PDB file of C-alpha atoms in Angstrom:
ATOM      1  CA  MET A  21      11.481 -16.764  33.991  1.00  0.00           C
ATOM      2  CA  SER A  22       9.722 -17.243  37.451  1.00  0.00           C
ATOM      3  CA  LYS A  23      11.076 -20.904  37.064  1.00  0.00           C
ATOM      4  CA  HIS A  24      14.275 -20.848  35.745  1.00  0.00           C
ATOM      5  CA  ASN A  25      17.227 -18.276  36.541  1.00  0.00           C
ATOM      6  CA  LEU A  26      18.855 -18.947  33.664  1.00  0.00           C
ATOM      7  CA  VAL A  27      18.043 -19.716  29.905  1.00  0.00           C
ATOM      8  CA  CYS A  28      19.816 -20.000  27.193  1.00  0.00           C
ATOM      9  CA  GLU A  29      18.599 -20.332  23.342  1.00  0.00           C
ATOM     10  CA  ASN A  30      20.384 -21.807  20.514  1.00  0.00           C
ATOM     11  CA  ILE A  31      23.693 -20.219  21.575  1.00  0.00           C
ATOM     12  CA  SER A  32      26.515 -20.466  19.816  1.00  0.00           C
ATOM     13  CA  TYR A  33      29.893 -19.011  19.891  1.00  0.00           C
ATOM     14  CA  SER A  34      33.153 -18.830  17.700  1.00  0.00           C
ATOM     15  CA  VAL A  35      36.793 -17.708  16.978  1.00  0.00           C
ATOM     16  CA  GLY A  36      37.227 -16.760  13.385  1.00  0.00           C
ATOM     17  CA  GLU A  37      36.435 -20.065  10.899  1.00  0.00           C
ATOM     18  CA  LYS A  38      36.324 -22.109  14.185  1.00  0.00           C
ATOM     19  CA  ASN A  39      32.647 -23.316  15.770  1.00  0.00           C
ATOM     20  CA  ILE A  40      33.381 -24.118  19.766  1.00  0.00           C
ATOM     21  CA  LEU A  41      29.905 -23.757  20.883  1.00  0.00           C
ATOM     22  CA  ARG A  42      26.442 -25.245  18.124  1.00  0.00           C
ATOM     23  CA  ASN A  43      22.903 -24.864  19.546  1.00  0.00           C
ATOM     24  CA  ILE A  44      23.280 -25.482  22.492  1.00  0.00           C
ATOM     25  CA  SER A  45      19.935 -24.841  24.970  1.00  0.00           C
ATOM     26  CA  LEU A  46      19.682 -24.868  28.476  1.00  0.00           C
ATOM     27  CA  SER A  47      17.689 -23.778  31.177  1.00  0.00           C
ATOM     28  CA  LEU A  48      19.045 -24.233  34.746  1.00  0.00           C
ATOM     29  CA  GLY A  49      16.434 -23.312  38.326  1.00  0.00           C
ATOM     30  CA  HIS A  50      17.228 -23.472  41.437  1.00  0.00           C
ATOM     31  CA  GLN A  51      19.480 -26.471  41.679  1.00  0.00           C
ATOM     32  CA  LYS A  52      22.867 -26.693  41.979  1.00  0.00           C
ATOM     33  CA  THR A  53      23.999 -28.858  38.522  1.00  0.00           C
ATOM     34  CA  GLY A  54      27.640 -30.092  37.827  1.00  0.00           C
ATOM     35  CA  LEU A  55      28.677 -28.989  34.459  1.00  0.00           C
ATOM     36  CA  VAL A  56      31.301 -31.609  33.735  1.00  0.00           C
ATOM     37  CA  GLY A  57      32.746 -33.040  30.996  1.00  0.00           C
ATOM     38  CA  SER A  58      36.836 -34.491  29.594  1.00  0.00           C
ATOM     39  CA  ASN A  59      38.741 -30.807  29.149  1.00  0.00           C
ATOM     40  CA  GLY A  60      38.583 -29.536  25.801  1.00  0.00           C
ATOM     41  CA  VAL A  61      34.607 -29.546  25.446  1.00  0.00           C
ATOM     42  CA  GLY A  62      33.663 -25.927  25.576  1.00  0.00           C
ATOM     43  CA  LYS A  63      32.767 -25.599  29.692  1.00  0.00           C
ATOM     44  CA  THR A  64      34.653 -22.529  30.052  1.00  0.00           C
ATOM     45  CA  THR A  65      33.518 -21.220  27.417  1.00  0.00           C
ATOM     46  CA  LEU A  66      29.852 -21.599  27.948  1.00  0.00           C
ATOM     47  CA  ILE A  67      29.781 -20.347  32.133  1.00  0.00           C
ATOM     48  CA  ARG A  68      32.218 -17.135  29.871  1.00  0.00           C
ATOM     49  CA  VAL A  69      29.631 -16.632  28.117  1.00  0.00           C
ATOM     50  CA  PHE A  70      26.259 -16.688  30.716  1.00  0.00           C
ATOM     51  CA  VAL A  71      28.382 -14.356  33.180  1.00  0.00           C
ATOM     52  CA  GLY A  72      29.131 -11.916  29.914  1.00  0.00           C
ATOM     53  CA  GLU A  73      32.654 -12.137  29.554  1.00  0.00           C
ATOM     54  CA  LEU A  74      32.240 -13.636  25.661  1.00  0.00           C
ATOM     55  CA  LYS A  75      29.184 -13.249  23.527  1.00  0.00           C
ATOM     56  CA  PRO A  76      28.260 -15.566  21.373  1.00  0.00           C
ATOM     57  CA  SER A  77      27.364 -15.977  17.620  1.00  0.00           C
ATOM     58  CA  SER A  78      23.933 -16.448  17.593  1.00  0.00           C
ATOM     59  CA  GLY A  79      21.001 -17.021  20.184  1.00  0.00           C
ATOM     60  CA  ALA A  80      20.316 -15.348  23.523  1.00  0.00           C
ATOM     61  CA  ILE A  81      21.410 -16.012  27.137  1.00  0.00           C
ATOM     62  CA  PHE A  82      17.568 -14.516  29.895  1.00  0.00           C
ATOM     63  CA  VAL A  83      19.111 -14.436  33.441  1.00  0.00           C
ATOM     64  CA  ASP A  84      16.921 -13.524  36.397  1.00  0.00           C
ATOM     65  CA  GLY A  85      18.925 -12.458  39.161  1.00  0.00           C
ATOM     66  CA  LYS A  86      22.253 -11.591  40.237  1.00  0.00           C
ATOM     67  CA  ILE A  87      25.472 -13.647  38.718  1.00  0.00           C
ATOM     68  CA  GLY A  88      28.346 -14.122  41.142  1.00  0.00           C
ATOM     69  CA  TYR A  89      31.297 -16.183  38.975  1.00  0.00           C
ATOM     70  CA  LEU A  90      34.305 -17.396  40.060  1.00  0.00           C
ATOM     71  CA  PRO A  91      36.357 -18.071  37.211  1.00  0.00           C
ATOM     72  CA  GLN A  92      39.441 -20.821  37.281  1.00  0.00           C
ATOM     73  CA  ASN A  93      42.522 -18.287  36.972  1.00  0.00           C
ATOM     74  CA  PHE A  94      41.631 -15.199  38.605  1.00  0.00           C
ATOM     75  CA  SER A  95      44.468 -12.485  38.400  1.00  0.00           C
ATOM     76  CA  ALA A  96      45.013 -11.063  42.605  1.00  0.00           C
ATOM     77  CA  ASN A  97      46.988  -8.621  43.695  1.00  0.00           C
ATOM     78  CA  LYS A  98      49.566  -9.588  46.015  1.00  0.00           C
ATOM     79  CA  GLU A  99      49.095  -6.212  47.915  1.00  0.00           C
ATOM     80  CA  ASP A 100      45.829  -5.881  48.509  1.00  0.00           C
ATOM     81  CA  SER A 101      43.739  -6.538  51.698  1.00  0.00           C
ATOM     82  CA  VAL A 102      40.398  -8.491  52.096  1.00  0.00           C
ATOM     83  CA  ALA A 103      38.560  -5.054  52.105  1.00  0.00           C
ATOM     84  CA  VAL A 104      40.302  -4.346  49.244  1.00  0.00           C
ATOM     85  CA  VAL A 105      39.673  -7.502  47.591  1.00  0.00           C
ATOM     86  CA  PHE A 106      36.032  -7.300  49.238  1.00  0.00           C
ATOM     87  CA  GLY A 107      35.187  -2.981  47.790  1.00  0.00           C
ATOM     88  CA  ILE A 108      34.913  -2.236  50.749  1.00  0.00           C
ATOM     89  CA  ASP A 109      37.638  -0.241  52.221  1.00  0.00           C
ATOM     90  CA  GLN A 110      35.932   2.643  51.894  1.00  0.00           C
ATOM     91  CA  LYS A 111      32.806   2.539  53.217  1.00  0.00           C
ATOM     92  CA  LEU A 112      35.000   0.924  56.275  1.00  0.00           C
ATOM     93  CA  ALA A 113      37.510   3.937  56.173  1.00  0.00           C
ATOM     94  CA  ALA A 114      34.477   6.132  56.907  1.00  0.00           C
ATOM     95  CA  LEU A 115      32.725   3.917  59.489  1.00  0.00           C
ATOM     96  CA  GLU A 116      35.366   3.989  61.265  1.00  0.00           C
ATOM     97  CA  LYS A 117      36.283   8.034  61.188  1.00  0.00           C
ATOM     98  CA  ILE A 118      32.469   8.148  62.490  1.00  0.00           C
ATOM     99  CA  ASN A 119      32.682   5.964  65.047  1.00  0.00           C
ATOM    100  CA  SER A 120      35.889   8.190  66.319  1.00  0.00           C
ATOM    101  CA  GLY A 121      33.417  11.703  65.778  1.00  0.00           C
ATOM    102  CA  ASN A 122      36.537  12.857  63.079  1.00  0.00           C
ATOM    103  CA  ALA A 123      33.792  12.032  59.755  1.00  0.00           C
ATOM    104  CA  ALA A 124      32.950  14.761  57.456  1.00  0.00           C
ATOM    105  CA  GLN A 125      29.522  14.350  54.844  1.00  0.00           C
ATOM    106  CA  SER A 126      31.658  13.316  52.440  1.00  0.00           C
ATOM    107  CA  ASP A 127      31.644  10.055  55.229  1.00  0.00           C
ATOM    108  CA  PHE A 128      28.172  10.097  55.199  1.00  0.00           C
ATOM    109  CA  GLU A 129      27.881   9.692  51.949  1.00  0.00           C
ATOM    110  CA  ILE A 130      29.979   6.966  50.897  1.00  0.00           C
ATOM    111  CA  ILE A 131      28.689   4.425  54.095  1.00  0.00           C
ATOM    112  CA  GLY A 132      25.135   4.990  52.659  1.00  0.00           C
ATOM    113  CA  ASP A 133      22.764   2.235  53.835  1.00  0.00           C
ATOM    114  CA  ASP A 134      25.408   0.324  54.549  1.00  0.00           C
ATOM    115  CA  TRP A 135      25.276   0.601  57.850  1.00  0.00           C
ATOM    116  CA  ASP A 136      26.438  -3.213  58.715  1.00  0.00           C
ATOM    117  CA  VAL A 137      29.232  -3.547  55.935  1.00  0.00           C
ATOM    118  CA  LEU A 138      31.193  -4.868  58.831  1.00  0.00           C
ATOM    119  CA  MET A 139      29.146  -6.809  60.515  1.00  0.00           C
ATOM    120  CA  ARG A 140      28.671  -8.871  56.974  1.00  0.00           C
ATOM    121  CA  ALA A 141      31.779  -8.550  55.163  1.00  0.00           C
ATOM    122  CA  LYS A 142      32.880 -10.534  59.193  1.00  0.00           C
ATOM    123  CA  VAL A 143      29.927 -13.683  57.915  1.00  0.00           C
ATOM    124  CA  ALA A 144      30.881 -13.518  54.445  1.00  0.00           C
ATOM    125  CA  LEU A 145      34.448 -14.662  55.703  1.00  0.00           C
ATOM    126  CA  ASP A 146      32.564 -16.871  58.179  1.00  0.00           C
ATOM    127  CA  LYS A 147      30.538 -18.810  55.626  1.00  0.00           C
ATOM    128  CA  VAL A 148      34.484 -20.019  53.795  1.00  0.00           C
ATOM    129  CA  ASN A 149      36.123 -21.009  57.433  1.00  0.00           C
ATOM    130  CA  LEU A 150      37.949 -17.570  57.348  1.00  0.00           C
ATOM    131  CA  SER A 151      37.075 -15.900  60.668  1.00  0.00           C
ATOM    132  CA  TYR A 152      40.338 -15.737  62.057  1.00  0.00           C
ATOM    133  CA  VAL A 153      41.591 -13.737  58.672  1.00  0.00           C
ATOM    134  CA  ASP A 154      41.227 -10.007  59.416  1.00  0.00           C
ATOM    135  CA  LEU A 155      40.083  -7.643  56.292  1.00  0.00           C
ATOM    136  CA  SER A 156      43.465  -5.872  56.408  1.00  0.00           C
ATOM    137  CA  ARG A 157      45.056  -8.853  55.654  1.00  0.00           C
ATOM    138  CA  GLN A 158      47.264  -8.782  52.917  1.00  0.00           C
ATOM    139  CA  ILE A 159      46.720 -11.641  49.500  1.00  0.00           C
ATOM    140  CA  LYS A 160      50.191 -12.476  49.860  1.00  0.00           C
ATOM    141  CA  SER A 161      50.436 -13.709  53.268  1.00  0.00           C
ATOM    142  CA  LEU A 162      47.057 -16.136  52.692  1.00  0.00           C
ATOM    143  CA  SER A 163      48.150 -19.725  50.862  1.00  0.00           C
ATOM    144  CA  GLY A 164      46.369 -20.343  47.435  1.00  0.00           C
ATOM    145  CA  GLY A 165      43.043 -22.204  48.942  1.00  0.00           C
ATOM    146  CA  GLU A 166      42.203 -19.027  51.845  1.00  0.00           C
ATOM    147  CA  THR A 167      42.907 -16.612  48.432  1.00  0.00           C
ATOM    148  CA  THR A 168      39.966 -18.947  46.498  1.00  0.00           C
ATOM    149  CA  ARG A 169      38.093 -18.655  49.360  1.00  0.00           C
ATOM    150  CA  VAL A 170      38.401 -14.953  49.983  1.00  0.00           C
ATOM    151  CA  PHE A 171      37.164 -14.142  46.471  1.00  0.00           C
ATOM    152  CA  PHE A 172      34.443 -16.707  47.342  1.00  0.00           C
ATOM    153  CA  ALA A 173      33.590 -14.648  50.181  1.00  0.00           C
ATOM    154  CA  ARG A 174      33.565 -11.870  48.206  1.00  0.00           C
ATOM    155  CA  LEU A 175      30.930 -13.568  45.893  1.00  0.00           C
ATOM    156  CA  LEU A 176      28.805 -14.675  48.939  1.00  0.00           C
ATOM    157  CA  LEU A 177      28.865 -10.011  50.630  1.00  0.00           C
ATOM    158  CA  ASN A 178      27.166  -9.188  47.080  1.00  0.00           C
ATOM    159  CA  ASP A 179      24.472 -12.083  47.770  1.00  0.00           C
ATOM    160  CA  PRO A 180      23.684 -14.004  44.147  1.00  0.00           C
ATOM    161  CA  ASP A 181      20.672 -15.574  43.477  1.00  0.00           C
ATOM    162  CA  PHE A 182      22.778 -17.399  40.542  1.00  0.00           C
ATOM    163  CA  LEU A 183      26.558 -18.735  41.482  1.00  0.00           C
ATOM    164  CA  ILE A 184      28.570 -19.972  38.788  1.00  0.00           C
ATOM    165  CA  LEU A 185      32.258 -21.508  39.871  1.00  0.00           C
ATOM    166  CA  ASP A 186      34.581 -22.585  37.150  1.00  0.00           C
ATOM    167  CA  GLU A 187      37.097 -25.777  38.719  1.00  0.00           C
ATOM    168  CA  PRO A 188      36.637 -24.670  42.502  1.00  0.00           C
ATOM    169  CA  THR A 189      38.897 -27.003  44.049  1.00  0.00           C
ATOM    170  CA  ASN A 190      42.388 -26.366  41.846  1.00  0.00           C
ATOM    171  CA  ASN A 191      44.706 -25.985  43.927  1.00  0.00           C
ATOM    172  CA  MET A 192      43.176 -26.727  46.687  1.00  0.00           C
ATOM    173  CA  ASP A 193      44.680 -27.901  50.158  1.00  0.00           C
ATOM    174  CA  LEU A 194      42.237 -30.338  51.688  1.00  0.00           C
ATOM    175  CA  GLU A 195      40.944 -28.126  54.734  1.00  0.00           C
ATOM    176  CA  SER A 196      40.352 -25.486  52.121  1.00  0.00           C
ATOM    177  CA  ILE A 197      38.213 -27.950  49.976  1.00  0.00           C
ATOM    178  CA  SER A 198      36.659 -28.869  52.993  1.00  0.00           C
ATOM    179  CA  SER A 199      35.541 -25.357  54.220  1.00  0.00           C
ATOM    180  CA  MET A 200      34.230 -24.706  50.353  1.00  0.00           C
ATOM    181  CA  GLU A 201      31.960 -28.061  50.517  1.00  0.00           C
ATOM    182  CA  ARG A 202      30.010 -26.588  53.752  1.00  0.00           C
ATOM    183  CA  ALA A 203      29.761 -23.098  52.431  1.00  0.00           C
ATOM    184  CA  LEU A 204      28.467 -24.647  49.199  1.00  0.00           C
ATOM    185  CA  GLN A 205      26.021 -26.982  51.399  1.00  0.00           C
ATOM    186  CA  ASN A 206      24.543 -23.809  52.727  1.00  0.00           C
ATOM    187  CA  TYR A 207      24.167 -21.742  49.297  1.00  0.00           C
ATOM    188  CA  LYS A 208      20.590 -21.555  48.843  1.00  0.00           C
ATOM    189  CA  GLY A 209      20.366 -19.894  45.544  1.00  0.00           C
ATOM    190  CA  ALA A 210      20.803 -21.319  41.806  1.00  0.00           C
ATOM    191  CA  LEU A 211      23.917 -23.185  41.518  1.00  0.00           C
ATOM    192  CA  MET A 212      26.452 -24.537  38.942  1.00  0.00           C
ATOM    193  CA  VAL A 213      30.068 -26.187  39.248  1.00  0.00           C
ATOM    194  CA  VAL A 214      32.084 -27.006  36.914  1.00  0.00           C
ATOM    195  CA  SER A 215      34.549 -29.838  38.046  1.00  0.00           C
ATOM    196  CA  HIS A 216      36.237 -32.764  37.268  1.00  0.00           C
ATOM    197  CA  ASP A 217      35.935 -33.675  40.705  1.00  0.00           C
ATOM    198  CA  GLU A 218      33.020 -35.891  41.391  1.00  0.00           C
ATOM    199  CA  MET A 219      33.425 -36.319  45.068  1.00  0.00           C
ATOM    200  CA  PHE A 220      33.498 -32.473  45.818  1.00  0.00           C
ATOM    201  CA  LEU A 221      30.266 -32.600  43.294  1.00  0.00           C
ATOM    202  CA  LYS A 222      28.625 -35.307  45.870  1.00  0.00           C
ATOM    203  CA  ASN A 223      29.413 -33.896  49.212  1.00  0.00           C
ATOM    204  CA  ILE A 224      28.094 -30.538  47.826  1.00  0.00           C
ATOM    205  CA  GLY A 225      24.358 -31.638  47.137  1.00  0.00           C
ATOM    206  CA  VAL A 226      24.658 -31.369  43.148  1.00  0.00           C
ATOM    207  CA  ASP A 227      20.946 -31.931  41.297  1.00  0.00           C
ATOM    208  CA  ASP A 228      22.036 -33.067  37.630  1.00  0.00           C
ATOM    209  CA  LYS A 229      24.405 -32.926  35.630  1.00  0.00           C
ATOM    210  CA  ILE A 230      25.140 -31.700  32.738  1.00  0.00           C
ATOM    211  CA  ASP A 231      27.734 -33.472  30.011  1.00  0.00           C
ATOM    212  CA  ALA A 232      29.646 -30.642  28.662  1.00  0.00           C
ATOM    213  CA  THR A 233      30.293 -33.499  25.559  1.00  0.00           C
ATOM    214  CA  LYS A 234      27.958 -33.347  23.990  1.00  0.00           C
ATOM    215  CA  PHE A 235      28.558 -29.768  22.629  1.00  0.00           C
ATOM    216  CA  LYS A 236      32.101 -30.328  21.105  1.00  0.00           C
ATOM    217  CA  ILE A 237      31.671 -29.862  18.010  1.00  0.00           C
TER     218      ILE A 237
END
């Protein structure tokens, strides 16, 4: 596993009597991979198996490191703040109490060793060109493209070894697409992107493409 972040061996997936994937074997290393192919050939099913959302009917998956996954369709509570989406709202509240001198012991327990959480969150937002978005800002005040970038920034905040993105540019404006491209150009980990956007794949520097058409039963 030293050379590969993700290996799947003879993966099959069925729903009832219908075979969706059959005997798929892949080895993905420290590279940028595009997963391409027409709708209905099993791209999203395959990556959902990769990240553990679906259990394969047979075969095995080996993952070296932490996966960050951005699904094609994700649910966002419009009332949530960016800090809530990031999962750091309690830490930020505790940090504020500590800095103001009004902290309880529980606040120190909430922070743990994560004293730079505020800085890391701001860096993650900056990576997707959202430095102007405050962590207290509600999701309902953001555009669709900004919301997708916030959820992508959440992945970067967690420092994954392997990113898997499913059609990340869907419903994105040009500014958001450009921001995603720059972030992925600078990303140093392994990457798999499902996309129909050939220009996007080219701009982020995809090293290899896998045509999922060959997976079709």
